[in-house]
Each structure stands twice: as structure tokens, then as C-alpha cells.
Amino acid sequence: MAKVALIGASGAVGSRLLRELSDGGHTVTGIARNPEKIVALPGVTARKGDVFDTEGLADLIRGHDAVISSVHFLDSDTDALIEAVRASGVKRYLVVGGAGSLEVAPGKRLVDSPNFPAIYKAEAQKGADFLDRLKTVDDLDWTFLSPSAMFVPGERTGKFRLGKDTLLASDEGSSISFEDYAIVMVDEIEKPAHIRQRFTVGY
């Protein structure tokens, strides 16, 4: 079992990751601005942390086997997060990514599609920039897991497909539940298969 630091443990995705990790028997330090919002689960310790406080965050995640950041890209700073992980000495860094950087055709990203919702564009672009920044990092064992276009609360079915850089879609569209996404992220901690890579999950 791993000792995992989860940044953004009280969020919509973070809370599902927290439960999946706890159910899997892992020891988790859940980090959030408001730790009282972190669900109390077996093996979970809630801690107050600020994504912009590099030194403080590094202290919180030091000594863990892996770090997951599950935070909105617009509400955080890419370099501050990466530097905090570096300063902590933890090598394994997993990021809850976005779908915007996935390709819908060779060389064409979802975020650049003419019908991409304007309300999500800034967040999606910053997520794509985060991935580009990670691709320059060679001293961390990072993984960037992109969800499908519709990333929503749902059920834990355990049935999904994995891909690399292309948006996954079916006749029903392009989607993945927070719950099934959490399975894939925790699997990647338990059985690393995408070191210094981005991959994606969808139905």
C-alpha cells in the first residue's frame, strides 16, 4: 500500500480519489484550503494547505510515495506546484488533467475546436499549458491523466477505455465519471504504466 498526498482532497474529483484510495487501503494525507471539508475516511488525515505556498506544501507532502494534484488550473500556479513536489523529494507526481489538450484530429486539439464552450476555454488552455510544462520536467516521474470531454459525477462501473493523446468518444459522446476516473488514477499509482506520459480515459 502507498502513502499518498492528495492536493485538493475536498473537491469534486478529489473527494472521489480520496474514497478510492481509502477503499484500496492506502494511507492518505488529504490537503485542502478548508480541511474540515475533507470527508473522514479510514486511513485519511486532513491537513490545511495552500497551493501557492511552495515551502508549506513541500513540508506537507514530504515523505509520501506519491503526490496527486486535483486542483483547478486557474486556481493554482503550475510552477509553484511542480517546485513544491521537487522540494519535497517525492518523485511520483500525478495530475488530474483536462480534456482540452486531447486531439480530435491529427494536430488539432479539442480546446481549439470552433464549438468549444467559451466558459471553459481559459481553464482548458491553462491545463494544456500545464501538460506542456510537465513535458519539460525530467526529474519527476509525472503522469497527466486527461478525462473525456464530459467529466461528471456518476457511477463506479469499472468499465472504461484508455487512450493516449486522442479524445475518446462513443455513439453516446465523450464522457467519464469522476468515480471511474478515480479507479484509473489509483491503478496508475499501484501499477505505474505511464511514467512521464499523458494518457486518457473514457467510455
Backbone as JSON, one array per atom type, in Angstrom:
{
  "sequence": "MAKVALIGASGAVGSRLLRELSDGGHTVTGIARNPEKIVALPGVTARKGDVFDTEGLADLIRGHDAVISSVHFLDSDTDALIEAVRASGVKRYLVVGGAGSLEVAPGKRLVDSPNFPAIYKAEAQKGADFLDRLKTVDDLDWTFLSPSAMFVPGERTGKFRLGKDTLLASDEGSSISFEDYAIVMVDEIEKPAHIRQRFTVGY",
  "N": [[0.83, -1.19, 0.0], [0.39, 2.29, -0.65], [1.65, 5.5, 0.45], [0.03, 8.39, 0.13], [-0.11, 11.77, -0.9], [-2.69, 13.98, -1.33], [-3.58, 16.68, -3.07], [-6.08, 19.02, -2.97], [-8.18, 17.6, -1.91], [-10.8, 17.93, -1.09], [-12.39, 18.55, -3.2], [-14.61, 18.07, -6.1], [-13.6, 16.04, -7.82], [-11.36, 15.32, -6.33], [-12.48, 14.34, -3.93], [-13.58, 11.94, -4.75], [-11.28, 10.58, -5.56], [-10.06, 10.42, -3.08], [-11.78, 8.67, -1.71], [-11.51, 6.33, -3.28], [-8.79, 5.75, -2.91], [-8.76, 5.36, -0.12], [-10.54, 3.18, 0.13], [-8.97, 1.33, -1.13], [-7.07, 0.77, 0.7], [-4.92, 2.45, 1.06], [-2.75, 4.9, 2.61], [-3.56, 8.17, 3.26], [-2.8, 11.6, 2.98], [-4.86, 14.14, 3.04], [-5.14, 17.19, 1.48], [-6.24, 20.52, 1.7], [-7.6, 23.84, 1.3], [-9.6, 24.3, 3.11], [-9.66, 22.17, 5.42], [-11.62, 20.99, 6.95], [-13.61, 20.33, 5.23], [-12.89, 18.0, 4.06], [-13.72, 14.68, 3.58], [-14.14, 12.38, 6.23], [-12.45, 9.45, 6.33], [-11.33, 5.98, 6.48], [-7.86, 5.72, 7.11], [-7.25, 8.24, 6.28], [-5.83, 11.44, 6.7], [-6.57, 14.74, 7.36], [-5.3, 17.81, 6.21], [-4.43, 21.28, 6.35], [-3.65, 23.24, 3.6], [-1.98, 25.37, 1.19], [-2.01, 25.99, -2.2], [-0.39, 27.88, -3.33], [1.67, 28.26, -1.63], [4.64, 27.3, -1.74], [6.76, 26.29, -0.11], [5.43, 25.52, 2.26], [3.64, 23.62, 1.24], [5.41, 21.72, 0.25], [6.46, 20.78, 2.67], [4.2, 19.48, 3.68], [3.85, 17.36, 1.89], [6.16, 15.93, 1.91], [7.9, 12.84, 2.36], [5.99, 11.1, 1.42], [4.86, 8.48, -0.85], [3.77, 9.11, -3.26], [2.33, 11.91, -5.02], [-0.72, 13.49, -5.69], [-2.16, 15.99, -7.66], [-5.16, 17.61, -7.6], [-6.56, 20.0, -8.62], [-8.1, 23.06, -9.75], [-6.83, 24.46, -12.7], [-6.77, 27.22, -13.14], [-6.94, 28.13, -10.59], [-4.54, 27.76, -9.4], [-0.91, 27.57, -9.47], [1.21, 26.56, -11.91], [4.09, 26.27, -11.87], [4.6, 26.65, -9.13], [3.39, 24.42, -7.98], [4.85, 22.29, -9.16], [7.41, 22.91, -8.23], [7.02, 22.63, -5.48], [6.6, 19.87, -5.26], [9.07, 18.95, -6.18], [10.75, 20.07, -4.17], [9.92, 18.61, -2.02], [11.02, 16.14, -2.29], [9.66, 13.93, -3.16], [9.2, 11.75, -5.82], [7.18, 10.76, -7.5], [4.55, 12.04, -9.26], [1.31, 12.81, -9.88], [-1.2, 14.14, -12.0], [-4.43, 15.49, -12.12], [-5.74, 15.92, -15.06], [-6.92, 17.84, -17.94], [-9.39, 17.74, -20.61], [-9.02, 19.36, -22.77], [-6.54, 19.49, -24.1], [-6.42, 17.2, -25.56], [-6.37, 15.48, -28.71], [-8.57, 15.94, -31.45], [-8.39, 15.5, -34.04], [-5.61, 14.77, -36.2], [-3.07, 16.75, -34.93], [-4.91, 18.67, -34.1], [-6.37, 20.19, -31.41], [-8.84, 19.63, -28.85], [-9.52, 21.96, -27.37], [-9.13, 23.93, -29.23], [-11.16, 23.68, -30.99], [-13.86, 24.97, -32.97], [-16.39, 24.97, -31.76], [-15.91, 24.78, -29.07], [-16.83, 25.26, -25.7], [-16.94, 28.58, -24.62], [-16.89, 29.32, -21.95], [-15.33, 27.46, -20.65], [-12.87, 27.71, -21.76], [-10.52, 29.16, -20.89], [-9.69, 27.72, -18.61], [-9.23, 25.22, -19.78], [-7.17, 25.84, -21.59], [-5.15, 26.58, -19.82], [-4.74, 24.16, -18.6], [-3.72, 22.7, -20.75], [-1.36, 24.1, -21.1], [-0.13, 23.42, -18.71], [0.39, 20.7, -19.11], [2.22, 20.92, -21.24], [4.29, 22.16, -19.87], [4.96, 20.16, -18.01], [6.08, 18.3, -19.73], [8.62, 19.18, -20.05], [9.86, 18.49, -17.78], [12.17, 16.49, -16.28], [13.01, 15.36, -13.96], [11.11, 14.36, -12.32], [8.79, 11.69, -11.81], [6.31, 11.98, -13.51], [2.76, 11.91, -14.26], [0.07, 12.63, -16.35], [-3.27, 12.61, -16.33], [-5.82, 12.71, -18.51], [-9.28, 13.39, -18.57], [-12.31, 12.41, -20.35], [-14.36, 14.48, -22.57], [-16.85, 15.19, -21.32], [-16.9, 15.36, -18.01], [-17.99, 14.17, -15.22], [-20.1, 13.76, -12.22], [-21.04, 10.43, -11.36], [-21.38, 6.93, -11.75], [-19.53, 4.22, -10.29], [-18.37, 2.12, -12.4], [-16.34, 0.55, -13.37], [-15.87, -0.03, -15.96], [-14.31, 0.96, -18.79], [-12.33, 2.73, -21.27], [-8.9, 3.12, -22.19], [-6.7, 5.6, -23.51], [-4.28, 7.52, -25.43], [-3.3, 10.28, -26.6], [-5.51, 11.11, -27.96], [-8.86, 12.22, -28.05], [-11.29, 10.22, -26.54], [-14.25, 8.77, -27.71], [-17.69, 7.73, -28.06], [-20.75, 6.35, -29.44], [-22.45, 7.56, -27.72], [-21.24, 9.89, -27.11], [-18.54, 11.75, -25.56], [-17.32, 10.88, -22.58], [-16.68, 10.48, -19.01], [-17.05, 9.22, -15.74], [-16.48, 10.8, -12.53], [-16.01, 8.86, -10.65], [-15.18, 6.48, -12.02], [-12.94, 7.52, -13.26], [-11.35, 7.92, -11.01], [-10.69, 5.29, -10.33], [-8.86, 4.63, -12.35], [-6.78, 6.46, -11.92], [-5.86, 5.68, -9.38], [-5.12, 3.07, -9.95], [-2.9, 3.64, -11.55], [-1.11, 4.56, -9.69], [-0.72, 2.26, -8.18], [0.17, 0.42, -10.09], [2.36, 1.53, -11.98], [2.26, 2.74, -15.26], [2.5, 4.75, -17.03], [4.71, 6.57, -16.97], [6.06, 9.81, -17.05], [4.28, 10.57, -19.04], [1.24, 11.47, -20.78], [-2.05, 10.23, -20.51], [-5.36, 9.04, -21.33], [-8.82, 8.56, -20.32], [-11.98, 7.08, -20.98], [-15.39, 6.33, -21.94]],
  "CA": [[0.0, 0.0, 0.0], [1.18, 3.52, -0.79], [1.35, 6.69, 1.24], [-0.28, 9.35, -0.94], [-0.55, 13.13, -0.59], [-3.71, 14.37, -2.31], [-3.83, 18.11, -3.03], [-7.42, 19.25, -3.5], [-8.92, 16.41, -1.49], [-12.2, 18.22, -0.79], [-13.08, 18.9, -4.44], [-15.5, 17.09, -6.73], [-12.78, 14.9, -8.26], [-10.51, 14.94, -5.21], [-13.2, 13.53, -2.94], [-13.7, 10.58, -5.32], [-9.94, 9.99, -5.46], [-9.85, 10.13, -1.66], [-12.52, 7.45, -1.36], [-10.9, 5.19, -3.98], [-7.54, 5.46, -2.21], [-9.09, 4.81, 1.2], [-11.11, 1.84, -0.07], [-7.89, 0.46, -1.56], [-6.17, 0.51, 1.82], [-3.78, 3.36, 1.06], [-2.7, 5.94, 3.63], [-3.7, 9.41, 2.5], [-2.84, 12.93, 3.57], [-5.74, 14.97, 2.22], [-4.75, 18.59, 1.63], [-7.21, 21.47, 1.17], [-7.62, 25.14, 1.99], [-10.53, 24.12, 4.22], [-9.56, 20.73, 5.68], [-12.86, 20.47, 7.56], [-14.48, 19.86, 4.14], [-12.4, 16.7, 3.6], [-14.51, 13.59, 4.16], [-13.42, 11.49, 7.15], [-12.45, 8.07, 5.83], [-10.23, 5.19, 7.03], [-6.53, 5.93, 6.55], [-7.13, 9.61, 5.78], [-5.54, 12.55, 7.61], [-6.86, 16.0, 6.69], [-4.36, 18.87, 6.53], [-4.65, 22.56, 5.68], [-2.54, 23.59, 2.71], [-2.22, 26.41, 0.19], [-1.28, 25.61, -3.42], [0.57, 28.93, -3.7], [2.73, 28.26, -0.61], [5.51, 26.2, -2.18], [7.5, 25.7, 1.02], [4.47, 24.86, 3.15], [3.12, 22.45, 0.54], [6.51, 20.74, 0.23], [6.52, 20.18, 4.0], [3.06, 18.58, 3.85], [3.91, 16.16, 1.04], [7.43, 15.23, 2.13], [7.79, 11.53, 2.99], [4.97, 10.26, 0.78], [5.29, 7.71, -2.02], [3.23, 9.75, -4.46], [1.52, 13.11, -4.85], [-1.72, 13.78, -6.74], [-2.78, 17.31, -7.57], [-6.51, 17.63, -8.15], [-6.94, 21.4, -8.42], [-8.38, 23.79, -10.98], [-5.61, 25.08, -13.22], [-6.85, 28.67, -12.97], [-6.86, 28.43, -9.16], [-3.24, 27.3, -8.91], [0.22, 28.0, -10.27], [1.91, 25.37, -12.39], [5.46, 26.19, -11.39], [4.58, 26.51, -7.68], [3.08, 23.01, -7.68], [6.0, 21.45, -9.55], [8.53, 23.2, -7.31], [6.69, 22.05, -4.17], [6.86, 18.43, -5.34], [10.54, 18.81, -6.25], [11.34, 20.4, -2.87], [9.53, 17.58, -1.04], [11.81, 14.92, -2.51], [8.8, 12.88, -3.71], [9.43, 11.68, -7.27], [5.98, 10.37, -8.26], [3.63, 13.16, -9.28], [0.19, 12.55, -10.79], [-2.01, 15.34, -12.17], [-5.76, 15.41, -12.71], [-5.62, 16.78, -16.23], [-8.13, 18.26, -18.62], [-9.6, 17.14, -21.93], [-8.79, 20.35, -23.81], [-5.3, 19.26, -24.85], [-6.55, 15.98, -26.36], [-6.56, 15.72, -30.14], [-9.81, 15.48, -32.09], [-7.89, 15.15, -35.37], [-4.15, 14.94, -36.12], [-2.59, 18.11, -34.74], [-5.99, 19.59, -33.72], [-6.77, 19.95, -30.03], [-10.24, 19.91, -28.51], [-9.68, 23.35, -26.93], [-9.08, 24.81, -30.4], [-12.33, 23.43, -31.83], [-14.69, 26.18, -33.06], [-17.56, 24.92, -30.87], [-15.51, 24.55, -27.68], [-17.53, 26.25, -24.88], [-16.1, 29.71, -24.22], [-16.81, 29.39, -20.49], [-14.29, 26.52, -20.18], [-11.67, 27.83, -22.59], [-9.33, 29.6, -20.13], [-9.26, 26.59, -17.77], [-8.7, 24.18, -20.67], [-5.89, 26.29, -22.13], [-4.14, 26.51, -18.77], [-4.45, 22.74, -18.44], [-2.84, 22.32, -21.86], [-0.05, 24.7, -20.78], [0.43, 22.62, -17.61], [0.95, 19.5, -19.73], [3.42, 21.32, -21.98], [5.34, 22.41, -18.86], [5.39, 18.86, -17.48], [6.89, 17.61, -20.74], [10.0, 19.65, -19.91], [10.33, 18.06, -16.46], [12.77, 15.15, -16.38], [13.48, 14.9, -12.65], [9.96, 13.81, -11.6], [8.06, 10.65, -12.52], [4.97, 12.56, -13.59], [1.72, 11.35, -15.13], [-1.04, 13.58, -16.54], [-4.41, 11.79, -16.77], [-6.9, 13.54, -19.07], [-10.59, 12.76, -18.68], [-13.01, 12.69, -21.6], [-14.91, 15.83, -22.64], [-17.82, 15.34, -20.24], [-16.28, 14.81, -16.8], [-19.15, 14.46, -14.38], [-20.44, 12.76, -11.21], [-21.75, 9.29, -11.95], [-21.26, 5.67, -11.04], [-18.27, 3.48, -10.39], [-18.73, 0.93, -13.16], [-15.15, -0.27, -13.64], [-15.82, -0.33, -17.4], [-13.83, 2.16, -19.47], [-11.23, 2.53, -22.21], [-7.76, 4.01, -22.04], [-6.08, 6.06, -24.74], [-3.07, 8.3, -25.19], [-3.43, 11.71, -26.84], [-6.7, 11.38, -28.76], [-10.12, 12.2, -27.31], [-12.07, 9.0, -26.69], [-15.68, 9.04, -27.87], [-18.53, 6.62, -28.5], [-22.01, 6.84, -30.0], [-23.12, 8.38, -26.69], [-20.44, 11.08, -26.87], [-17.24, 11.58, -24.91], [-17.54, 11.12, -21.16], [-16.18, 9.57, -17.97], [-17.49, 9.66, -14.41], [-15.42, 11.04, -11.55], [-15.77, 7.62, -9.93], [-14.36, 5.59, -12.84], [-11.65, 8.2, -13.41], [-10.58, 7.67, -9.79], [-10.14, 3.93, -10.42], [-7.71, 4.64, -13.25], [-5.7, 7.19, -11.27], [-5.31, 4.85, -8.3], [-4.41, 1.96, -10.64], [-1.62, 4.15, -12.03], [-0.23, 4.6, -8.52], [-0.42, 0.88, -7.77], [0.9, -0.26, -11.18], [2.74, 2.62, -12.89], [2.39, 2.33, -16.67], [2.55, 5.95, -17.87], [5.69, 7.5, -16.39], [6.36, 10.94, -17.94], [3.35, 10.49, -20.17], [-0.17, 11.75, -20.61], [-2.97, 9.27, -21.11], [-6.74, 9.47, -21.15], [-9.8, 7.53, -20.01], [-13.34, 7.41, -21.4], [-16.26, 5.18, -22.21]],
  "C": [[0.88, 1.25, 0.0], [0.73, 4.58, 0.2], [1.23, 7.83, 0.25], [-0.68, 10.69, -0.37], [-1.49, 13.58, -1.7], [-4.04, 15.85, -2.12], [-5.18, 18.39, -3.7], [-8.37, 18.14, -3.11], [-10.4, 16.66, -1.2], [-13.03, 18.5, -2.04], [-13.92, 17.78, -5.01], [-14.74, 15.85, -7.17], [-11.94, 14.39, -7.08], [-11.2, 14.05, -4.19], [-13.42, 12.1, -3.43], [-12.36, 9.86, -5.27], [-9.66, 9.57, -4.02], [-10.53, 8.82, -1.27], [-11.9, 6.21, -2.02], [-9.59, 4.78, -3.31], [-7.8, 4.81, -0.86], [-9.62, 3.39, 1.08], [-10.04, 0.84, -0.47], [-6.86, 0.2, -0.48], [-4.95, 1.41, 1.87], [-3.88, 4.35, 2.22], [-2.64, 7.28, 2.91], [-3.61, 10.64, 3.41], [-3.65, 13.79, 2.62], [-5.45, 16.43, 2.51], [-5.79, 19.49, 0.97], [-7.11, 22.78, 1.93], [-8.5, 25.07, 3.22], [-10.59, 22.64, 4.57], [-10.8, 20.13, 6.32], [-13.84, 19.96, 6.51], [-14.03, 18.5, 3.59], [-13.17, 15.6, 4.33], [-13.63, 12.71, 5.05], [-13.57, 10.05, 6.68], [-11.28, 7.32, 6.46], [-8.91, 5.49, 6.33], [-6.28, 7.34, 6.08], [-6.83, 10.6, 6.9], [-5.74, 13.84, 6.83], [-5.88, 17.08, 7.17], [-4.68, 20.13, 5.74], [-3.43, 22.9, 4.84], [-2.96, 24.61, 1.67], [-1.37, 26.1, -1.04], [-0.26, 26.67, -3.85], [1.74, 29.03, -2.72], [3.65, 27.07, -0.88], [6.2, 25.51, -1.01], [6.57, 24.93, 1.96], [3.92, 23.59, 2.55], [4.18, 21.34, 0.5], [6.62, 20.04, 1.58], [5.4, 19.16, 4.21], [3.22, 17.29, 3.06], [5.22, 15.37, 1.19], [7.18, 13.87, 2.81], [6.72, 10.62, 2.42], [5.58, 9.5, -0.4], [4.87, 8.38, -3.32], [2.42, 10.97, -4.07], [0.54, 13.19, -6.01], [-2.14, 15.22, -6.57], [-4.09, 17.28, -8.33], [-7.08, 19.02, -7.88], [-7.23, 22.05, -9.76], [-7.11, 24.51, -11.43], [-5.61, 26.6, -13.01], [-6.72, 29.09, -11.5], [-5.53, 27.99, -8.55], [-2.15, 27.82, -9.84], [1.07, 26.79, -10.63], [3.3, 25.23, -11.78], [5.52, 26.01, -9.88], [4.31, 25.06, -7.28], [4.28, 22.11, -7.99], [7.16, 21.67, -8.59], [8.28, 22.62, -5.93], [6.98, 20.54, -4.17], [8.36, 18.18, -5.39], [11.17, 19.0, -4.86], [11.03, 19.34, -1.82], [10.39, 16.33, -1.13], [10.98, 13.75, -3.02], [8.94, 12.89, -5.23], [8.16, 11.46, -8.09], [4.91, 11.44, -8.14], [2.55, 12.92, -10.33], [-0.74, 13.76, -10.8], [-3.36, 14.99, -12.77], [-5.8, 16.42, -13.84], [-6.96, 17.2, -16.78], [-8.22, 17.61, -19.99], [-9.17, 18.07, -23.06], [-7.57, 20.1, -24.68], [-5.35, 17.98, -25.68], [-6.85, 16.32, -27.82], [-7.9, 15.16, -30.62], [-9.56, 15.11, -33.56], [-6.38, 15.36, -35.29], [-3.74, 16.41, -36.02], [-3.65, 19.12, -34.33], [-6.49, 19.23, -32.33], [-8.24, 20.32, -29.81], [-10.45, 21.38, -28.15], [-9.7, 24.33, -28.1], [-10.26, 24.6, -31.34], [-13.24, 24.66, -31.84], [-15.88, 26.18, -32.1], [-17.2, 24.62, -29.41], [-16.16, 25.64, -26.82], [-16.6, 27.34, -24.35], [-15.88, 29.75, -22.71], [-15.69, 28.51, -19.92], [-12.93, 26.76, -20.83], [-10.41, 28.2, -21.8], [-8.78, 28.47, -19.27], [-8.61, 25.52, -18.63], [-7.33, 24.57, -21.23], [-4.81, 26.21, -21.07], [-3.77, 25.06, -18.47], [-3.5, 22.24, -19.52], [-1.43, 22.87, -21.62], [0.65, 23.91, -19.67], [1.09, 21.37, -18.19], [2.23, 19.83, -20.49], [4.59, 21.56, -21.01], [5.86, 21.09, -18.3], [6.31, 18.13, -18.45], [8.35, 18.07, -20.73], [10.64, 19.18, -18.6], [10.88, 16.64, -16.55], [13.29, 14.63, -15.05], [12.33, 14.44, -11.76], [9.33, 12.71, -12.46], [6.59, 11.07, -12.59], [4.05, 11.77, -14.5], [0.58, 12.36, -15.17], [-2.2, 12.78, -17.11], [-5.56, 12.7, -17.2], [-8.21, 12.76, -19.06], [-11.15, 12.98, -20.08], [-13.69, 14.06, -21.5], [-15.91, 16.11, -21.53], [-17.28, 14.59, -19.02], [-17.22, 15.16, -15.66], [-19.33, 13.42, -13.27], [-21.22, 11.62, -11.86], [-21.6, 8.06, -11.09], [-19.89, 5.07, -11.23], [-18.58, 2.16, -11.07], [-17.55, -0.01, -13.36], [-15.01, -0.63, -15.11], [-15.47, 0.95, -18.13], [-12.74, 1.77, -20.46], [-10.12, 3.51, -21.9], [-7.23, 4.39, -23.42], [-4.85, 6.89, -24.42], [-3.31, 9.8, -25.37], [-4.68, 12.1, -27.61], [-7.95, 11.26, -27.91], [-10.89, 10.92, -27.6], [-13.56, 9.36, -26.78], [-16.39, 7.78, -28.32], [-19.79, 7.21, -29.12], [-22.74, 7.75, -29.02], [-22.36, 9.68, -26.42], [-19.12, 10.76, -26.22], [-17.39, 11.91, -23.43], [-16.83, 10.1, -20.28], [-16.69, 10.11, -16.63], [-16.28, 9.93, -13.52], [-15.0, 9.72, -10.89], [-14.9, 6.65, -10.72], [-12.98, 6.2, -13.11], [-10.76, 7.9, -12.2], [-9.96, 6.27, -9.79], [-8.84, 3.94, -11.21], [-6.52, 5.35, -12.61], [-5.05, 6.35, -10.17], [-4.59, 3.63, -8.88], [-3.01, 2.4, -11.07], [-0.62, 4.3, -10.88], [0.22, 3.19, -8.16], [0.43, 0.15, -8.81], [1.29, 0.78, -12.22], [2.96, 2.12, -14.32], [2.57, 3.53, -17.59], [3.48, 6.99, -17.25], [6.11, 8.53, -17.44], [5.54, 10.87, -19.23], [2.0, 11.06, -19.77], [-0.96, 10.56, -21.17], [-4.39, 9.71, -20.76], [-7.66, 8.27, -20.89], [-11.19, 8.01, -20.45], [-14.14, 6.14, -21.63], [-16.26, 4.84, -23.7]]
}
